[in-house]
Every structure is written in C-alpha cells, then in structure tokens.
PDB file of C-alpha atoms in Angstrom:
ATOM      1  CA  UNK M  13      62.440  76.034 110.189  1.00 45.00           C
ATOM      2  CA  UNK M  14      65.316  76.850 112.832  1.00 50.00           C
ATOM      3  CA  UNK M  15      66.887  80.211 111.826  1.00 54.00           C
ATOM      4  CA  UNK M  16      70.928  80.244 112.190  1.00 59.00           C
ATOM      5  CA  UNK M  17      72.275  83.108 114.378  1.00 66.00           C
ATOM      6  CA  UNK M  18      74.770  85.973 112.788  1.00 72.00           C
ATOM      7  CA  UNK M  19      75.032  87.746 109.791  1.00 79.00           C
ATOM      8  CA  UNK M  20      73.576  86.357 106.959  1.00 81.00           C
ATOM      9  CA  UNK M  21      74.336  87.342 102.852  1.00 81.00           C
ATOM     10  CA  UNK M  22      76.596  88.401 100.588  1.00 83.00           C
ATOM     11  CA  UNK M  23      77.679  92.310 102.818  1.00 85.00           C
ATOM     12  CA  UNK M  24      79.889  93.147 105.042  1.00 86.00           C
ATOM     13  CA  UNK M  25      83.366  92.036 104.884  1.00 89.00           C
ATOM     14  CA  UNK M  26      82.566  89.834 102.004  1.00 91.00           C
ATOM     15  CA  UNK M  27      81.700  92.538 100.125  1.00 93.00           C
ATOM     16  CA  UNK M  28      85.754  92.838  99.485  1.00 94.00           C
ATOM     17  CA  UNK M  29      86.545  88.665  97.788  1.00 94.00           C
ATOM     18  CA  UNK M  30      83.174  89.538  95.768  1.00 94.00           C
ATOM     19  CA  UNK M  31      85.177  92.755  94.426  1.00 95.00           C
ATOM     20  CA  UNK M  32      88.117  91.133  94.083  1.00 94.00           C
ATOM     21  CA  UNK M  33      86.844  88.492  91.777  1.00 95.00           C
ATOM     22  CA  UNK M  34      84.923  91.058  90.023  1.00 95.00           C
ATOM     23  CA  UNK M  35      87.990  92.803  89.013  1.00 95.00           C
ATOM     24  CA  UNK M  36      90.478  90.052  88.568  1.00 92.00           C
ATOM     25  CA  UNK M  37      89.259  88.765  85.303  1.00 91.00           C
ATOM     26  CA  UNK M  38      89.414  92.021  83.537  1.00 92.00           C
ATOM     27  CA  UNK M  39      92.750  92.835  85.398  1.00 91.00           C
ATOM     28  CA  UNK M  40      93.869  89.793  83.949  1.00 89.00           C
ATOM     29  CA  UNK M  41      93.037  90.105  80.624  1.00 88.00           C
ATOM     30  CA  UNK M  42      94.872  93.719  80.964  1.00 88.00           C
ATOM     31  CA  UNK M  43      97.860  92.295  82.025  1.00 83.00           C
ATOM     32  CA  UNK M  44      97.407  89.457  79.299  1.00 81.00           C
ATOM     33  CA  UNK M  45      96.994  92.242  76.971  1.00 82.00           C
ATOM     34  CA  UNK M  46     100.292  94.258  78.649  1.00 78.00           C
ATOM     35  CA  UNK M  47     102.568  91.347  78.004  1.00 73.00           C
ATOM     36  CA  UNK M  48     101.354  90.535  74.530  1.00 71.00           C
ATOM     37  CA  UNK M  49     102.382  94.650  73.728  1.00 72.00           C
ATOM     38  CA  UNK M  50     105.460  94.146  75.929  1.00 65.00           C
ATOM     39  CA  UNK M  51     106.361  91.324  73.565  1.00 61.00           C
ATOM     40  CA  UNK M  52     106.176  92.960  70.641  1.00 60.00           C
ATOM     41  CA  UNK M  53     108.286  96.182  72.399  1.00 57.00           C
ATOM     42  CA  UNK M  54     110.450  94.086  74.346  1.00 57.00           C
ATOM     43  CA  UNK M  55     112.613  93.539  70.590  1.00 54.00           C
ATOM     44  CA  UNK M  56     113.276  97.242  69.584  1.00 51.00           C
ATOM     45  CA  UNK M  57     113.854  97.921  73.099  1.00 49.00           C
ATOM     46  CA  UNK M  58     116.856  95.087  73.519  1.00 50.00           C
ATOM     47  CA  UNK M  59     117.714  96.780  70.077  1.00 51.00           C
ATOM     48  CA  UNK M  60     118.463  93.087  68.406  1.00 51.00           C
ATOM     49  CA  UNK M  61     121.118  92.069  70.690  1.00 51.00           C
ATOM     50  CA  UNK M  62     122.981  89.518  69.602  1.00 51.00           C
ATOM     51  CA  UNK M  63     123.319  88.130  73.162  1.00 56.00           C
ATOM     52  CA  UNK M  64     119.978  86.263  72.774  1.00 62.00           C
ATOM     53  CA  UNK M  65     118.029  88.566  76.042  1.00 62.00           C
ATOM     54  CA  UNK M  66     114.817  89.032  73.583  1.00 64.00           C
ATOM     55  CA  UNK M  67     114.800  85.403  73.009  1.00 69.00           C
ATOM     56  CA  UNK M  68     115.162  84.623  76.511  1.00 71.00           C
ATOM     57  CA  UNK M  69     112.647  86.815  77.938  1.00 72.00           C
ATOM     58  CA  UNK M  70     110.238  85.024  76.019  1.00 74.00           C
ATOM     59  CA  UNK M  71     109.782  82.089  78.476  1.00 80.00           C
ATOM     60  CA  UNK M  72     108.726  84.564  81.216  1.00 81.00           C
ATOM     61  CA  UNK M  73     106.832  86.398  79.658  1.00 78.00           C
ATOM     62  CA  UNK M  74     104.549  83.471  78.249  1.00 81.00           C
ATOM     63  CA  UNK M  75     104.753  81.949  82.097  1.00 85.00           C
ATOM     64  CA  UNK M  76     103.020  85.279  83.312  1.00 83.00           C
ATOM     65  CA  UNK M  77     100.673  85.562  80.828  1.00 84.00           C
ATOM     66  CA  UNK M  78      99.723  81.594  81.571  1.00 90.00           C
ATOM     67  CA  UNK M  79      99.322  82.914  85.122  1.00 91.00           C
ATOM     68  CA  UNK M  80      97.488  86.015  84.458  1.00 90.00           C
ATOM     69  CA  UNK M  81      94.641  83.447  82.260  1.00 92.00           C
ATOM     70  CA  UNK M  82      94.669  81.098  85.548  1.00 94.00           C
ATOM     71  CA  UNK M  83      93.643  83.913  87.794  1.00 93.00           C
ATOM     72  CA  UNK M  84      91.085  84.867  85.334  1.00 94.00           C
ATOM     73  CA  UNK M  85      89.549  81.531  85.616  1.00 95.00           C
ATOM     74  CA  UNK M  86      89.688  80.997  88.765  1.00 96.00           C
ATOM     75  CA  UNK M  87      88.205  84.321  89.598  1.00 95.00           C
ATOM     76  CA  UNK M  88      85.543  83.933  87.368  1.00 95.00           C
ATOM     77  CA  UNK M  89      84.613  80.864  88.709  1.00 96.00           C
ATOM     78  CA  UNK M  90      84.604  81.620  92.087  1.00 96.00           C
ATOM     79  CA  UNK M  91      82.528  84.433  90.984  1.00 95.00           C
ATOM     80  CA  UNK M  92      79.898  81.915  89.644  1.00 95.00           C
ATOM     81  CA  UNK M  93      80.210  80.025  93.271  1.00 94.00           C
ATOM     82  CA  UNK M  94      79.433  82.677  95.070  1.00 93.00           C
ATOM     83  CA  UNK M  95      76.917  84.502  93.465  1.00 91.00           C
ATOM     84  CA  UNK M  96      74.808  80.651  93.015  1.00 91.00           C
ATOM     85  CA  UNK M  97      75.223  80.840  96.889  1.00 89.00           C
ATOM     86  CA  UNK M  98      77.229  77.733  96.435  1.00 90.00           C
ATOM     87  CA  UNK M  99      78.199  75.508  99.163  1.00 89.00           C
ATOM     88  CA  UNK M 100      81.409  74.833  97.453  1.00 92.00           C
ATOM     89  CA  UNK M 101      82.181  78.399  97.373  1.00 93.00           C
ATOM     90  CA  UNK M 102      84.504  78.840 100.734  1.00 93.00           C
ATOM     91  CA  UNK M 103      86.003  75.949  99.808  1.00 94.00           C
ATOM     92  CA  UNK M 104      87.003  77.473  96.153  1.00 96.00           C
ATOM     93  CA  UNK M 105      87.752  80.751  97.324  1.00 96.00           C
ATOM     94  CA  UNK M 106      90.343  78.987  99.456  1.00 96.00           C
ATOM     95  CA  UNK M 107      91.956  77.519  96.682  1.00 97.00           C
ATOM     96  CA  UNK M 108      91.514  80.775  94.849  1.00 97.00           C
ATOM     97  CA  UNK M 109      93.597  82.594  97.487  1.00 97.00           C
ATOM     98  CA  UNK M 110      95.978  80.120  98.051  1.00 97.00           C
ATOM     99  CA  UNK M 111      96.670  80.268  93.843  1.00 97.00           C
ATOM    100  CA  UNK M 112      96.732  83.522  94.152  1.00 95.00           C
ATOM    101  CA  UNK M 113      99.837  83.651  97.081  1.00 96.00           C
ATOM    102  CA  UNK M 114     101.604  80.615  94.952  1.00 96.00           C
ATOM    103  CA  UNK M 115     101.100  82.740  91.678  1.00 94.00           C
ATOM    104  CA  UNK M 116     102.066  86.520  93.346  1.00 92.00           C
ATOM    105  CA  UNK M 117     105.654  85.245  93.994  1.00 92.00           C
ATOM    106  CA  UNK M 118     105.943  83.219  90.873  1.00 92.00           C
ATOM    107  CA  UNK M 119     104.704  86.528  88.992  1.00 87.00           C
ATOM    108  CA  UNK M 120     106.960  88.346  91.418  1.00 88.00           C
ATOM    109  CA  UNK M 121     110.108  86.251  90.352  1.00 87.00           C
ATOM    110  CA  UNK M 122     109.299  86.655  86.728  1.00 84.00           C
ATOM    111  CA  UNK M 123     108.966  90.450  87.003  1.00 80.00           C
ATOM    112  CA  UNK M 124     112.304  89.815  88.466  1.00 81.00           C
ATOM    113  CA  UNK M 125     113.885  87.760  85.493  1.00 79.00           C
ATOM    114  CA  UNK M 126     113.402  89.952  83.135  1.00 74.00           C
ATOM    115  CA  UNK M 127     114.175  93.314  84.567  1.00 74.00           C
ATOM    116  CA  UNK M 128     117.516  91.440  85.476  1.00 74.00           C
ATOM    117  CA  UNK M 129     117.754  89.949  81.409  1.00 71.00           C
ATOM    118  CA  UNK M 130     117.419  93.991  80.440  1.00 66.00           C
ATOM    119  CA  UNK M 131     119.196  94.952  83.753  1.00 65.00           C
ATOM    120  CA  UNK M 132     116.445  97.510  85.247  1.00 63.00           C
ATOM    121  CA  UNK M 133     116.078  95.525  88.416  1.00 59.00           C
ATOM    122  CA  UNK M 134     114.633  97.895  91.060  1.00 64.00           C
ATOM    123  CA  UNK M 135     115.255  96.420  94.823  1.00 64.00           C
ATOM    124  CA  UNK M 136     112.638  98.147  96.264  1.00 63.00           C
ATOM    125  CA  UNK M 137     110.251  96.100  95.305  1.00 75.00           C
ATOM    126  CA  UNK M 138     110.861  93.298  97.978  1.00 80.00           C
ATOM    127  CA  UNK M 139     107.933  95.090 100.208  1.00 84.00           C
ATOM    128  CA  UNK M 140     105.616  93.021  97.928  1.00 86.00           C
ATOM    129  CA  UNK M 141     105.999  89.306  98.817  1.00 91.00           C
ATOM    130  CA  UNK M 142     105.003  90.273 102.421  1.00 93.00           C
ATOM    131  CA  UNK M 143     101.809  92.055 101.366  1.00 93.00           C
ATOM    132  CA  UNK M 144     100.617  89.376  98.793  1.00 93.00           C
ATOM    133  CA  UNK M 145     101.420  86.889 101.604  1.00 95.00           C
ATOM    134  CA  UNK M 146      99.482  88.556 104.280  1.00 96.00           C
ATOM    135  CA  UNK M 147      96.293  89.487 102.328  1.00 95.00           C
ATOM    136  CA  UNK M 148      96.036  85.951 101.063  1.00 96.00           C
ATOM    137  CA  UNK M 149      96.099  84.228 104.524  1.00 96.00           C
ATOM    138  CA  UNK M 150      93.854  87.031 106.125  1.00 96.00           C
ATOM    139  CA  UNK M 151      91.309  85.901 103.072  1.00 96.00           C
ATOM    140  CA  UNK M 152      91.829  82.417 103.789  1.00 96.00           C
ATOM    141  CA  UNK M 153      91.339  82.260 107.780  1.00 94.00           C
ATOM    142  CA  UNK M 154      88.401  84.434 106.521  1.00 94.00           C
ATOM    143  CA  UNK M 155      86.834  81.869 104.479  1.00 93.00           C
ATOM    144  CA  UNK M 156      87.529  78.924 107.003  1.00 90.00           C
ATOM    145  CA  UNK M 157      86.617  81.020 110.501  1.00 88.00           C
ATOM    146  CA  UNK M 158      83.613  83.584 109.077  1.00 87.00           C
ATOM    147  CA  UNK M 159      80.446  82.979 110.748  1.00 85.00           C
ATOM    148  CA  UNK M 160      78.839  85.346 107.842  1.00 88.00           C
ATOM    149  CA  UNK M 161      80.448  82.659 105.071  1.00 89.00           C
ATOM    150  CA  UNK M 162      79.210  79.565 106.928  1.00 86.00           C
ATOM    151  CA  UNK M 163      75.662  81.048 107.063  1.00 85.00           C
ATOM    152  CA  UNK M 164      75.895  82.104 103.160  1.00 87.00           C
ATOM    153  CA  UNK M 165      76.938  79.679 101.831  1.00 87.00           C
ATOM    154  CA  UNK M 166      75.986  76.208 104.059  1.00 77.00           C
ATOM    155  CA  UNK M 167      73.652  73.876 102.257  1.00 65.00           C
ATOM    156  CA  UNK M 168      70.504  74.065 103.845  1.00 61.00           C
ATOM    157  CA  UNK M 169      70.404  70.140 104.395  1.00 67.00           C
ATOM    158  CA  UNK M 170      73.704  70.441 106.122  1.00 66.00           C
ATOM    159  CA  UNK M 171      72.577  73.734 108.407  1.00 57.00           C
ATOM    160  CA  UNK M 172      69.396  71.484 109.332  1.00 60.00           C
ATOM    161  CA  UNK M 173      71.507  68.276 110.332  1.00 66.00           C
ATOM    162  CA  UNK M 174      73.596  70.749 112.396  1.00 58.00           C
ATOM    163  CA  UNK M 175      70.696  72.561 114.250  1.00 55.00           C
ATOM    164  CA  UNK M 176      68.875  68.945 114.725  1.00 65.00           C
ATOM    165  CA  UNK M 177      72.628  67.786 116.911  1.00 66.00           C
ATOM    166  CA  UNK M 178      72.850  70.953 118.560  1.00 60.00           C
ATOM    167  CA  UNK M 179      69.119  70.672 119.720  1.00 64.00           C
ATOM    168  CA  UNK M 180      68.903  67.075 120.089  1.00 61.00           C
TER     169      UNK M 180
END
C-alpha cells in the first residue's frame, strides 16, 4: 500500500475546528441558558411598559436561542465526523462554517433588535461582522485547500483510485 505524502491526523492547524466544536455545544447551551434568564429579567427590567417592548423582544430572543440549539447540533455532529475520521467530515465542517457566518450576523442583528427595543444600542460593536466573516472563510478555504484534511479524512478506496491515476 502507496503511502500519501504530507501531514497526516488530527494536529496541527486542525487542532483549532476540533476545539471549536468541542466548545460550541456547551457555549451554546450557555447562551441557551443566558436567554432563557434574560427572558425572565428582560420583564422587570422594561418595568411593564405598556408600550408592548417585553412582548416584542420575545421573537428575538426565541430566534437566538433557535440559533444557539442549531450551532449545538451542528457542532456536535461535526464533532462525531471528525473524530470517526469521516470522509464526509470537510464537507460538513464546510457547511458548519458557512452556518456559522449566516448565523453570526443573524445573531448579530438580533443582539441589535433588542438593545434598540430597550434603547442600549452600543455602535461599537460593528468590528464584529468583519471578524465572524473572516474566520469563517479562512476555516472554509481551510477545509477545501488543506493537504492535512484531504489525507485525514479521504476514504481509503478513494486515496487508492487516486494514487493508481497518478501512477498509471
């Protein structure tokens, strides 16, 4: 059996999506958690206005929890993937990361809905979209370019058909 050249295993740069989906699940179910409590604040802190803001708020807040249980699934999935070796797992990890850029400016926006419904908005936070956005497509040209992820996680009947047209 032909070995393929380069890095091999879960190390190196990989080492950082494998923490990331380590910690997003539990992050998650913190923020979950946050909301839930923010919920139950959010009314004493409006003070029962009678302009309808608690009610209001409510619709956000249930979006980013939603979000918050989506990232834990996906997470935790790609987790599985990639600790089975799978050859699905750059694939997923794609999708994970593109998720996660759709669902850091829809979280973003909905941070920004209801600091404007109990008018706290703080403008400064605009530095954000740019970050999410760049970490997400470094992770994803990672996943699609890596020579360590195509020898990780490349079927072994697919690796053989490869090395049998590059040597034939």
């Amino acid at each position: 059996m032909l070995r393929i050249a380069g890095p091999v295993g879960i190390g190196g740069w990989l080492l950082l999506p494998l923490l990331d989906i380590l910690i997003n699940p539990f992050y998650s179910a913190y923020e979950i958690y946050s909301t839930l409590t923010g919920w139950n604040l959010l009314g004493p802190f409006v003070g029962g206005a009678e302009d309808g803001r608690f009610k209001a708020a409510r619709l956000p807040l249930l979006a980013y929890a939603f979000t918050s249980v989506v990232r834990a699934a996906l997470a935790a999935y790609c987790l599985y993937l990639m600790l089975k070796r799978s050859p699905r797992t750059p694939r997923w990890m794609i999708i994970y990361y593109a998720v996660e850029l759709v669902l850091g400016f829809l979280d973003f926006f909905l941070h920004r809905v209801v600091e404007d419904m109990l008018q706290q908005a703080n403008p400064q936070d605009y530095w954000v979209l740019p970050f999410i956005a760049a970490i997400c497509l470094i992770w994803i040209a990672y996943f699609r370019r890596s020579r360590r992820v195509a020898n990780t996680f490349r079927s072994q009947e697919e690796a053989d058909r490869q090395l049998s047209e590059i040597f034939s």
